[in-house]
Amino acid sequence: MAESFFSYLKREIEYNTFYNIEEAEHLLFRITSY
């Protein structure tokens, strides 16, 4: 039970980190394209 919860949590954290990096790249591209 705990193991599956931690693997789920790890996946959520990795996904959110990836999403935040994507967002940051979009913002950076928008700033540098001016």
mmCIF file with all atom_site columns, N, CA and C in Angstrom:
data_model
loop_
_atom_site.group_PDB
_atom_site.id
_atom_site.type_symbol
_atom_site.label_atom_id
_atom_site.label_alt_id
_atom_site.label_comp_id
_atom_site.label_asym_id
_atom_site.label_entity_id
_atom_site.label_seq_id
_atom_site.pdbx_PDB_ins_code
_atom_site.Cartn_x
_atom_site.Cartn_y
_atom_site.Cartn_z
_atom_site.occupancy
_atom_site.B_iso_or_equiv
_atom_site.pdbx_formal_charge
_atom_site.auth_seq_id
_atom_site.auth_comp_id
_atom_site.auth_asym_id
_atom_site.auth_atom_id
_atom_site.pdbx_PDB_model_num
ATOM 1   N N  . MET A 1 1  ? 0.831  -1.195 0.000   1.00 0.00 ? 1  MET A N  1
ATOM 2   C CA . MET A 1 1  ? 0.000  0.000  0.000   1.00 0.00 ? 1  MET A CA 1
ATOM 3   C C  . MET A 1 1  ? 0.872  1.254  0.000   1.00 0.00 ? 1  MET A C  1
ATOM 4   N N  . ALA A 1 2  ? 1.775  1.340  0.965   1.00 0.00 ? 2  ALA A N  1
ATOM 5   C CA . ALA A 1 2  ? 2.628  2.522  1.070   1.00 0.00 ? 2  ALA A CA 1
ATOM 6   C C  . ALA A 1 2  ? 3.537  2.634  -0.155  1.00 0.00 ? 2  ALA A C  1
ATOM 7   N N  . GLU A 1 3  ? 3.990  1.487  -0.661  1.00 0.00 ? 3  GLU A N  1
ATOM 8   C CA . GLU A 1 3  ? 4.903  1.497  -1.798  1.00 0.00 ? 3  GLU A CA 1
ATOM 9   C C  . GLU A 1 3  ? 4.227  2.078  -3.038  1.00 0.00 ? 3  GLU A C  1
ATOM 10  N N  . SER A 1 4  ? 2.998  1.662  -3.281  1.00 0.00 ? 4  SER A N  1
ATOM 11  C CA . SER A 1 4  ? 2.281  2.171  -4.447  1.00 0.00 ? 4  SER A CA 1
ATOM 12  C C  . SER A 1 4  ? 1.970  3.654  -4.283  1.00 0.00 ? 4  SER A C  1
ATOM 13  N N  . PHE A 1 5  ? 1.712  4.063  -3.047  1.00 0.00 ? 5  PHE A N  1
ATOM 14  C CA . PHE A 1 5  ? 1.448  5.478  -2.800  1.00 0.00 ? 5  PHE A CA 1
ATOM 15  C C  . PHE A 1 5  ? 2.683  6.316  -3.096  1.00 0.00 ? 5  PHE A C  1
ATOM 16  N N  . PHE A 1 6  ? 3.846  5.823  -2.674  1.00 0.00 ? 6  PHE A N  1
ATOM 17  C CA . PHE A 1 6  ? 5.078  6.567  -2.909  1.00 0.00 ? 6  PHE A CA 1
ATOM 18  C C  . PHE A 1 6  ? 5.432  6.609  -4.395  1.00 0.00 ? 6  PHE A C  1
ATOM 19  N N  . SER A 1 7  ? 5.186  5.519  -5.097  1.00 0.00 ? 7  SER A N  1
ATOM 20  C CA . SER A 1 7  ? 5.466  5.522  -6.528  1.00 0.00 ? 7  SER A CA 1
ATOM 21  C C  . SER A 1 7  ? 4.508  6.462  -7.254  1.00 0.00 ? 7  SER A C  1
ATOM 22  N N  . TYR A 1 8  ? 3.277  6.546  -6.770  1.00 0.00 ? 8  TYR A N  1
ATOM 23  C CA . TYR A 1 8  ? 2.306  7.479  -7.339  1.00 0.00 ? 8  TYR A CA 1
ATOM 24  C C  . TYR A 1 8  ? 2.754  8.913  -7.066  1.00 0.00 ? 8  TYR A C  1
ATOM 25  N N  . LEU A 1 9  ? 3.200  9.166  -5.847  1.00 0.00 ? 9  LEU A N  1
ATOM 26  C CA . LEU A 1 9  ? 3.661  10.495 -5.459  1.00 0.00 ? 9  LEU A CA 1
ATOM 27  C C  . LEU A 1 9  ? 4.874  10.897 -6.299  1.00 0.00 ? 9  LEU A C  1
ATOM 28  N N  . LYS A 1 10 ? 5.789  9.956  -6.495  1.00 0.00 ? 10 LYS A N  1
ATOM 29  C CA . LYS A 1 10 ? 6.987  10.221 -7.278  1.00 0.00 ? 10 LYS A CA 1
ATOM 30  C C  . LYS A 1 10 ? 6.615  10.585 -8.711  1.00 0.00 ? 10 LYS A C  1
ATOM 31  N N  . ARG A 1 11 ? 5.653  9.858  -9.267  1.00 0.00 ? 11 ARG A N  1
ATOM 32  C CA . ARG A 1 11 ? 5.214  10.123 -10.631 1.00 0.00 ? 11 ARG A CA 1
ATOM 33  C C  . ARG A 1 11 ? 4.562  11.503 -10.726 1.00 0.00 ? 11 ARG A C  1
ATOM 34  N N  . GLU A 1 12 ? 3.762  11.841 -9.733  1.00 0.00 ? 12 GLU A N  1
ATOM 35  C CA . GLU A 1 12 ? 3.108  13.151 -9.710  1.00 0.00 ? 12 GLU A CA 1
ATOM 36  C C  . GLU A 1 12 ? 4.137  14.276 -9.648  1.00 0.00 ? 12 GLU A C  1
ATOM 37  N N  . ILE A 1 13 ? 5.147  14.101 -8.799  1.00 0.00 ? 13 ILE A N  1
ATOM 38  C CA . ILE A 1 13 ? 6.187  15.119 -8.650  1.00 0.00 ? 13 ILE A CA 1
ATOM 39  C C  . ILE A 1 13 ? 6.966  15.264 -9.953  1.00 0.00 ? 13 ILE A C  1
ATOM 40  N N  . GLU A 1 14 ? 7.316  14.144 -10.580 1.00 0.00 ? 14 GLU A N  1
ATOM 41  C CA . GLU A 1 14 ? 8.063  14.194 -11.828 1.00 0.00 ? 14 GLU A CA 1
ATOM 42  C C  . GLU A 1 14 ? 7.244  14.869 -12.917 1.00 0.00 ? 14 GLU A C  1
ATOM 43  N N  . TYR A 1 15 ? 5.954  14.562 -12.972 1.00 0.00 ? 15 TYR A N  1
ATOM 44  C CA . TYR A 1 15 ? 5.097  15.162 -13.988 1.00 0.00 ? 15 TYR A CA 1
ATOM 45  C C  . TYR A 1 15 ? 4.970  16.662 -13.766 1.00 0.00 ? 15 TYR A C  1
ATOM 46  N N  . ASN A 1 16 ? 4.767  17.068 -12.521 1.00 0.00 ? 16 ASN A N  1
ATOM 47  C CA . ASN A 1 16 ? 4.622  18.490 -12.214 1.00 0.00 ? 16 ASN A CA 1
ATOM 48  C C  . ASN A 1 16 ? 5.910  19.251 -12.495 1.00 0.00 ? 16 ASN A C  1
ATOM 49  N N  . THR A 1 17 ? 7.046  18.631 -12.196 1.00 0.00 ? 17 THR A N  1
ATOM 50  C CA . THR A 1 17 ? 8.327  19.267 -12.472 1.00 0.00 ? 17 THR A CA 1
ATOM 51  C C  . THR A 1 17 ? 8.495  19.467 -13.966 1.00 0.00 ? 17 THR A C  1
ATOM 52  N N  . PHE A 1 18 ? 8.155  18.433 -14.753 1.00 0.00 ? 18 PHE A N  1
ATOM 53  C CA . PHE A 1 18 ? 8.251  18.519 -16.203 1.00 0.00 ? 18 PHE A CA 1
ATOM 54  C C  . PHE A 1 18 ? 7.334  19.612 -16.730 1.00 0.00 ? 18 PHE A C  1
ATOM 55  N N  . TYR A 1 19 ? 6.130  19.677 -16.192 1.00 0.00 ? 19 TYR A N  1
ATOM 56  C CA . TYR A 1 19 ? 5.160  20.684 -16.626 1.00 0.00 ? 19 TYR A CA 1
ATOM 57  C C  . TYR A 1 19 ? 5.660  22.087 -16.304 1.00 0.00 ? 19 TYR A C  1
ATOM 58  N N  . ASN A 1 20 ? 6.234  22.255 -15.133 1.00 0.00 ? 20 ASN A N  1
ATOM 59  C CA . ASN A 1 20 ? 6.751  23.568 -14.741 1.00 0.00 ? 20 ASN A CA 1
ATOM 60  C C  . ASN A 1 20 ? 7.924  23.986 -15.622 1.00 0.00 ? 20 ASN A C  1
ATOM 61  N N  . ILE A 1 21 ? 8.758  23.021 -16.003 1.00 0.00 ? 21 ILE A N  1
ATOM 62  C CA . ILE A 1 21 ? 9.877  23.321 -16.895 1.00 0.00 ? 21 ILE A CA 1
ATOM 63  C C  . ILE A 1 21 ? 9.339  23.758 -18.256 1.00 0.00 ? 21 ILE A C  1
ATOM 64  N N  . GLU A 1 22 ? 8.318  23.072 -18.750 1.00 0.00 ? 22 GLU A N  1
ATOM 65  C CA . GLU A 1 22 ? 7.688  23.445 -20.013 1.00 0.00 ? 22 GLU A CA 1
ATOM 66  C C  . GLU A 1 22 ? 7.152  24.866 -19.940 1.00 0.00 ? 22 GLU A C  1
ATOM 67  N N  . GLU A 1 23 ? 6.455  25.178 -18.868 1.00 0.00 ? 23 GLU A N  1
ATOM 68  C CA . GLU A 1 23 ? 5.900  26.518 -18.676 1.00 0.00 ? 23 GLU A CA 1
ATOM 69  C C  . GLU A 1 23 ? 7.005  27.564 -18.638 1.00 0.00 ? 23 GLU A C  1
ATOM 70  N N  . ALA A 1 24 ? 8.075  27.266 -17.931 1.00 0.00 ? 24 ALA A N  1
ATOM 71  C CA . ALA A 1 24 ? 9.192  28.201 -17.821 1.00 0.00 ? 24 ALA A CA 1
ATOM 72  C C  . ALA A 1 24 ? 9.823  28.444 -19.188 1.00 0.00 ? 24 ALA A C  1
ATOM 73  N N  . GLU A 1 25 ? 9.949  27.396 -19.998 1.00 0.00 ? 25 GLU A N  1
ATOM 74  C CA . GLU A 1 25 ? 10.519 27.544 -21.332 1.00 0.00 ? 25 GLU A CA 1
ATOM 75  C C  . GLU A 1 25 ? 9.632  28.419 -22.204 1.00 0.00 ? 25 GLU A C  1
ATOM 76  N N  . HIS A 1 26 ? 8.323  28.249 -22.086 1.00 0.00 ? 26 HIS A N  1
ATOM 77  C CA . HIS A 1 26 ? 7.396  29.073 -22.860 1.00 0.00 ? 26 HIS A CA 1
ATOM 78  C C  . HIS A 1 26 ? 7.535  30.542 -22.467 1.00 0.00 ? 26 HIS A C  1
ATOM 79  N N  . LEU A 1 27 ? 7.614  30.798 -21.167 1.00 0.00 ? 27 LEU A N  1
ATOM 80  C CA . LEU A 1 27 ? 7.773  32.173 -20.696 1.00 0.00 ? 27 LEU A CA 1
ATOM 81  C C  . LEU A 1 27 ? 9.100  32.751 -21.171 1.00 0.00 ? 27 LEU A C  1
ATOM 82  N N  . LEU A 1 28 ? 10.151 31.956 -21.066 1.00 0.00 ? 28 LEU A N  1
ATOM 83  C CA . LEU A 1 28 ? 11.477 32.408 -21.478 1.00 0.00 ? 28 LEU A CA 1
ATOM 84  C C  . LEU A 1 28 ? 11.486 32.724 -22.968 1.00 0.00 ? 28 LEU A C  1
ATOM 85  N N  . PHE A 1 29 ? 10.861 31.879 -23.769 1.00 0.00 ? 29 PHE A N  1
ATOM 86  C CA . PHE A 1 29 ? 10.798 32.100 -25.213 1.00 0.00 ? 29 PHE A CA 1
ATOM 87  C C  . PHE A 1 29 ? 10.037 33.386 -25.524 1.00 0.00 ? 29 PHE A C  1
ATOM 88  N N  . ARG A 1 30 ? 8.967  33.624 -24.791 1.00 0.00 ? 30 ARG A N  1
ATOM 89  C CA . ARG A 1 30 ? 8.155  34.814 -25.010 1.00 0.00 ? 30 ARG A CA 1
ATOM 90  C C  . ARG A 1 30 ? 8.943  36.079 -24.654 1.00 0.00 ? 30 ARG A C  1
ATOM 91  N N  . ILE A 1 31 ? 9.745  35.982 -23.584 1.00 0.00 ? 31 ILE A N  1
ATOM 92  C CA . ILE A 1 31 ? 10.536 37.136 -23.149 1.00 0.00 ? 31 ILE A CA 1
ATOM 93  C C  . ILE A 1 31 ? 11.655 37.421 -24.156 1.00 0.00 ? 31 ILE A C  1
ATOM 94  N N  . THR A 1 32 ? 12.334 36.381 -24.611 1.00 0.00 ? 32 THR A N  1
ATOM 95  C CA . THR A 1 32 ? 13.486 36.571 -25.494 1.00 0.00 ? 32 THR A CA 1
ATOM 96  C C  . THR A 1 32 ? 13.072 36.893 -26.921 1.00 0.00 ? 32 THR A C  1
ATOM 97  N N  . SER A 1 33 ? 11.832 36.644 -27.295 1.00 0.00 ? 33 SER A N  1
ATOM 98  C CA . SER A 1 33 ? 11.390 36.899 -28.667 1.00 0.00 ? 33 SER A CA 1
ATOM 99  C C  . SER A 1 33 ? 11.035 38.362 -28.903 1.00 0.00 ? 33 SER A C  1
ATOM 100 N N  . TYR A 1 34 ? 11.049 39.163 -27.846 1.00 0.00 ? 34 TYR A N  1
ATOM 101 C CA . TYR A 1 34 ? 10.740 40.585 -28.018 1.00 0.00 ? 34 TYR A CA 1
ATOM 102 C C  . TYR A 1 34 ? 11.896 41.314 -28.687 1.00 0.00 ? 34 TYR A C  1
#
